[in-house]
Coordinates of C-alpha atoms in Angstrom, one line a residue:
X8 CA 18.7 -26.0 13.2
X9 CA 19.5 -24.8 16.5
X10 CA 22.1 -22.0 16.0
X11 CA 21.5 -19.0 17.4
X12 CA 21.3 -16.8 14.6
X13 CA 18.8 -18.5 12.3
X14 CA 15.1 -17.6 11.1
X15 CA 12.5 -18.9 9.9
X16 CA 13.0 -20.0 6.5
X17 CA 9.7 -18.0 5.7
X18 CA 10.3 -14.8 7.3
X19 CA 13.9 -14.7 5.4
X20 CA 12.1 -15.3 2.5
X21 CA 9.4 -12.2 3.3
X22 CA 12.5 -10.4 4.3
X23 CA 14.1 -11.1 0.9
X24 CA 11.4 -9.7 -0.7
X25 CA 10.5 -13.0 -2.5
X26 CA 6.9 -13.1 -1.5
X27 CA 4.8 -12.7 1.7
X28 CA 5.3 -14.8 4.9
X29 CA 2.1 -16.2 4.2
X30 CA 2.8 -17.2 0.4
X31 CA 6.3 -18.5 1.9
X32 CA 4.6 -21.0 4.2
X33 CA 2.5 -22.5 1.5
X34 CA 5.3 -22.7 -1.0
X35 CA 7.3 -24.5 1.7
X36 CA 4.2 -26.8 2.3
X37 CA 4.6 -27.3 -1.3
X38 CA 8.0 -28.1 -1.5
X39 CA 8.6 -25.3 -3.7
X40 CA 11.7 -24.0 -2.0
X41 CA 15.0 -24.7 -2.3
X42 CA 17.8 -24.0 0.8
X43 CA 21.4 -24.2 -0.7
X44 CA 19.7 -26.0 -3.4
X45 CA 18.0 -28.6 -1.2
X46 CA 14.1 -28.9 -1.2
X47 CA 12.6 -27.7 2.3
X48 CA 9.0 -28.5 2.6
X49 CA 9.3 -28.2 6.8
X50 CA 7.1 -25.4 7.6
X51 CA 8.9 -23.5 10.7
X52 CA 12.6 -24.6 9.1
X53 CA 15.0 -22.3 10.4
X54 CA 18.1 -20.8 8.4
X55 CA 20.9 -18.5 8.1
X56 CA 21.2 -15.3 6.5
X57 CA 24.1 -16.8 4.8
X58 CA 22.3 -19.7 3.0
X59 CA 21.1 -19.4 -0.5
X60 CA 17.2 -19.6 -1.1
X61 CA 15.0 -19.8 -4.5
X62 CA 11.7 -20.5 -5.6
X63 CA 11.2 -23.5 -8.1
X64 CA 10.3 -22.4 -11.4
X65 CA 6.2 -23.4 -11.0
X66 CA 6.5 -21.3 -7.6
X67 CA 8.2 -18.6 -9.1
X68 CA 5.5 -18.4 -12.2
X69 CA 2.8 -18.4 -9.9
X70 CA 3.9 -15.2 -8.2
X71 CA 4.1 -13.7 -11.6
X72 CA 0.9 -14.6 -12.2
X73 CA -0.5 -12.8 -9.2
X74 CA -1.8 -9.5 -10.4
X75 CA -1.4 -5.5 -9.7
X76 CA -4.0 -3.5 -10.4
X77 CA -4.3 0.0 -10.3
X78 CA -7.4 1.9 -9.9
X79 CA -8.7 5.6 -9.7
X80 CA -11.3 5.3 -7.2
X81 CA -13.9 7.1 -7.8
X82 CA -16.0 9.2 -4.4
X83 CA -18.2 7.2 -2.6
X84 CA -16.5 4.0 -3.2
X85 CA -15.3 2.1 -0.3
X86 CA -11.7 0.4 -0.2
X87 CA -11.9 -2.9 1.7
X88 CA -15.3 -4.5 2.7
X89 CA -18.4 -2.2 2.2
X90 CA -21.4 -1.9 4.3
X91 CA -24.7 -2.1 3.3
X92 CA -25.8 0.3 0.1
X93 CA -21.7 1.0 -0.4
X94 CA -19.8 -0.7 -3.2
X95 CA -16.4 -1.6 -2.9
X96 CA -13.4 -1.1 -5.3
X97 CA -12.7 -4.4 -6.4
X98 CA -16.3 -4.4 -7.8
X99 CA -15.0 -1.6 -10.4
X100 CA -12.4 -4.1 -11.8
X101 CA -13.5 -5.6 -15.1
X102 CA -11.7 -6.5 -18.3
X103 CA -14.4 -3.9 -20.2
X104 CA -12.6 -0.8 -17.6
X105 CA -9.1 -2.2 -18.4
X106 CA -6.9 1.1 -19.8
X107 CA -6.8 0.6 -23.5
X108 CA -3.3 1.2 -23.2
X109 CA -2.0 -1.3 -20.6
X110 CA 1.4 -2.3 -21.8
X111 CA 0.6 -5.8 -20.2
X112 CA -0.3 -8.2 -22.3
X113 CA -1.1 -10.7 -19.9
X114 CA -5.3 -10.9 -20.4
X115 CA -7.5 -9.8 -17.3
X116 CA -9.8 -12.7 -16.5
X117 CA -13.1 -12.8 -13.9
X118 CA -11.0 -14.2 -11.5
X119 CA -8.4 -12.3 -10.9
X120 CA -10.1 -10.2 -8.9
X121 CA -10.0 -13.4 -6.3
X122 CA -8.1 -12.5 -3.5
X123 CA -6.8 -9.2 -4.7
X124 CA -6.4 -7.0 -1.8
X125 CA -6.1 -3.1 -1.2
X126 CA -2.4 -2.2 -0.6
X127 CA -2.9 1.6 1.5
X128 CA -6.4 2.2 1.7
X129 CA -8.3 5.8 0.7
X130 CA -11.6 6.5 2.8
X131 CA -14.9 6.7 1.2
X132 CA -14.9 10.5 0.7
X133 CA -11.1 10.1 -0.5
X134 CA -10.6 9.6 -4.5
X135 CA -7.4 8.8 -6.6
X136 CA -4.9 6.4 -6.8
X137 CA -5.7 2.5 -5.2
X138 CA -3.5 -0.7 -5.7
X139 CA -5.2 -4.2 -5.1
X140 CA -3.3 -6.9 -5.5
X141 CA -2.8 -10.8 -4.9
X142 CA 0.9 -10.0 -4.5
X143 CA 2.3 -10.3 -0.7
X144 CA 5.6 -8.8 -2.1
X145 CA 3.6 -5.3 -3.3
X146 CA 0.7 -5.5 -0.4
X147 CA 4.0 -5.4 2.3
X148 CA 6.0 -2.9 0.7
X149 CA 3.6 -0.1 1.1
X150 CA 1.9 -1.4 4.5
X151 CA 4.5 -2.6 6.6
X152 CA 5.1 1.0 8.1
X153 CA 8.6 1.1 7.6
X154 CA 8.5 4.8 5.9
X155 CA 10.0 3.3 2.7
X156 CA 7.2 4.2 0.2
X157 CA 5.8 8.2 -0.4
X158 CA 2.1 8.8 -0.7
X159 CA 1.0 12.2 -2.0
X160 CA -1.9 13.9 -2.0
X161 CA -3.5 16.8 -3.3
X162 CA -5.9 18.1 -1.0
X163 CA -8.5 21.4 -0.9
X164 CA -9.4 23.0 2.4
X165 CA -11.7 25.2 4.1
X166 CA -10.4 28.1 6.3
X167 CA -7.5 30.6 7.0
X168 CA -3.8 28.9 6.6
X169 CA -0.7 30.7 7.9
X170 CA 3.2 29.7 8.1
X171 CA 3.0 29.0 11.9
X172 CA 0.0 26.1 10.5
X173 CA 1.9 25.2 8.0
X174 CA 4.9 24.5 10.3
X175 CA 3.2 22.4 12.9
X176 CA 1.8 20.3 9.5
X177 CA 5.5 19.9 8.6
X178 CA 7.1 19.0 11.8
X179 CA 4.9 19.3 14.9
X180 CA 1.9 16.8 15.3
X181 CA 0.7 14.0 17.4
X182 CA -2.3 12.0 16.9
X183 CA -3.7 9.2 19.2
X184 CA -0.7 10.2 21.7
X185 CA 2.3 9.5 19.3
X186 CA 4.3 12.1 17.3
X187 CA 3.8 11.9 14.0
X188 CA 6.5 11.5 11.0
X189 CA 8.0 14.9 9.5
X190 CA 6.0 15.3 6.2
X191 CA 6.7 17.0 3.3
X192 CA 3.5 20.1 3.0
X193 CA 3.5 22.3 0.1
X194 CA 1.2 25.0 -0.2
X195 CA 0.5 25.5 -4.0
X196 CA -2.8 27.8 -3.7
X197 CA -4.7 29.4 -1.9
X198 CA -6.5 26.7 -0.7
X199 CA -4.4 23.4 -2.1
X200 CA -1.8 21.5 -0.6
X201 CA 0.7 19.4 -1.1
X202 CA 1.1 16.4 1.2
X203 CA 3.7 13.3 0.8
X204 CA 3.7 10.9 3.7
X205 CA 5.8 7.6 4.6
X206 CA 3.0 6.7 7.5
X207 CA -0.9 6.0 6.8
X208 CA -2.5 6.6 9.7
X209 CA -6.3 6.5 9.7
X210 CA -7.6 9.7 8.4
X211 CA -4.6 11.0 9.0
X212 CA -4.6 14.2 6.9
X213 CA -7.9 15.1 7.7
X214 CA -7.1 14.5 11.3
X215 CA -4.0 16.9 10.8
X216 CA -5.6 20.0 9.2
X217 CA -8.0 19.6 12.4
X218 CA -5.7 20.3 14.9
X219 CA -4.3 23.6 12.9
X220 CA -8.3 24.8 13.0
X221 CA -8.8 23.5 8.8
X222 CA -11.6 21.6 7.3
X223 CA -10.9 18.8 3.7
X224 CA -13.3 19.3 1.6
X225 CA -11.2 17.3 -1.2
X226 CA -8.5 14.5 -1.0
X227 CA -7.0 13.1 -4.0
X228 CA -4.2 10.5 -3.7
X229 CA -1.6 11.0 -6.8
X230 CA 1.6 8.7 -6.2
X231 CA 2.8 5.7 -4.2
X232 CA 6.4 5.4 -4.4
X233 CA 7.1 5.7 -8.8
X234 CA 2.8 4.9 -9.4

């Protein structure tokens, strides 16, 4: 397809929110994908925001299939790939640690944990709420940076906090030359804040209380989006 105003049929798909661009490519590959109710198994096929796409129903399964999990990660637990001497989150996911009251009944097996990946990562000296997942669908909404999802975090600090700090927290940072996002900052006690964010930059609150002259000495994630 030559027209102007067509895409590729995998990044419509990603765009959708059908599955991840990646996921798309390989269930094109497949032939797992129907255009206006014609199979496409073209990868790079182009089409318009007007056609109709679905998944087959073995395609759509798989994605089903391709599990969530949520974990409270514990300190000194590393997100993503861990050095030597660290462990790494997806190490902590076992069927014996599952939550007794999971309302899924779909079992938890060994190999699950294959190709689960973390969605918004939480440094080493961070604790509280991690997703992994295999789903592209999940892993983009919270990491593709387009301020849809909230994030908030309880954090502790060291040192004196006054409204003109709290103001600059709100409204009046830059890190690594580029202004940050307004962000929601409550101040709860004397030494706890509220933070919800719709960016994830690296170490970003820590970062933040350093430029108003404060020290974390705690950082617990809570919420992404409704988790």
């Amino acid at each position: 397809m030559n027209d102007p105003n067509s895409i590729r049929l995998s990044k419509r798909m990603a765009d959708l929110g059908m599955c991840s661009r990646r996921e798309a490519d390989e269930f094109i590959a497949a032939g797992q994908v129907l255009v206006d109710g014609e199979v496409i198994d073209v990868l790079g096929s182009r089409v318009l925001a007007t056609q109709h796409i679905e998944l087959m129903s073995t395609a759509a399964q798989e994605l089903l299939r391709k599990p969530t999990v949520v974990l409270n990660k514990p300190l000194g637990i590393v997100s993503g790939q861990p050095e030597d001497g660290y462990h790494a989150a997806v190490e902590l996911i076992t069927a014996e640690r599952r939550w007794e009251w999971d309302p899924n009944p779909m079992p938890f097996r060994d190999s699950d944990r294959k190709g689960l990946a973390v969605a918004g990562r939480l440094d080493i000296d961070s604790t509280g709420l991690l997703l992994l997942t295999a789903d592209g669908r999940v892993a983009r909404s919270i990491v593709d940076g387009s301020g849809g999802v909230e994030k908030e975090y309880l954090v502790r600090f060291d040192g004196r906090l006054n409204p003109r700090a709290l103001h600059a927290l709100r409204y009046g940072l830059r890190l690594d030359d580029r202004q940050l996002r307004a962000a929601q900052v409550e101040w709860l006690e004397e030494d706890l804040l509220l933070f919800v964010l719709r960016e994830g930059r690296k170490r970003q609150i820590r970062r933040m209380l350093e430029l108003v002259g404060l020290r974390v000495y705690s950082l617990r994630r809570v919420r992404i989006g409704n988790i």
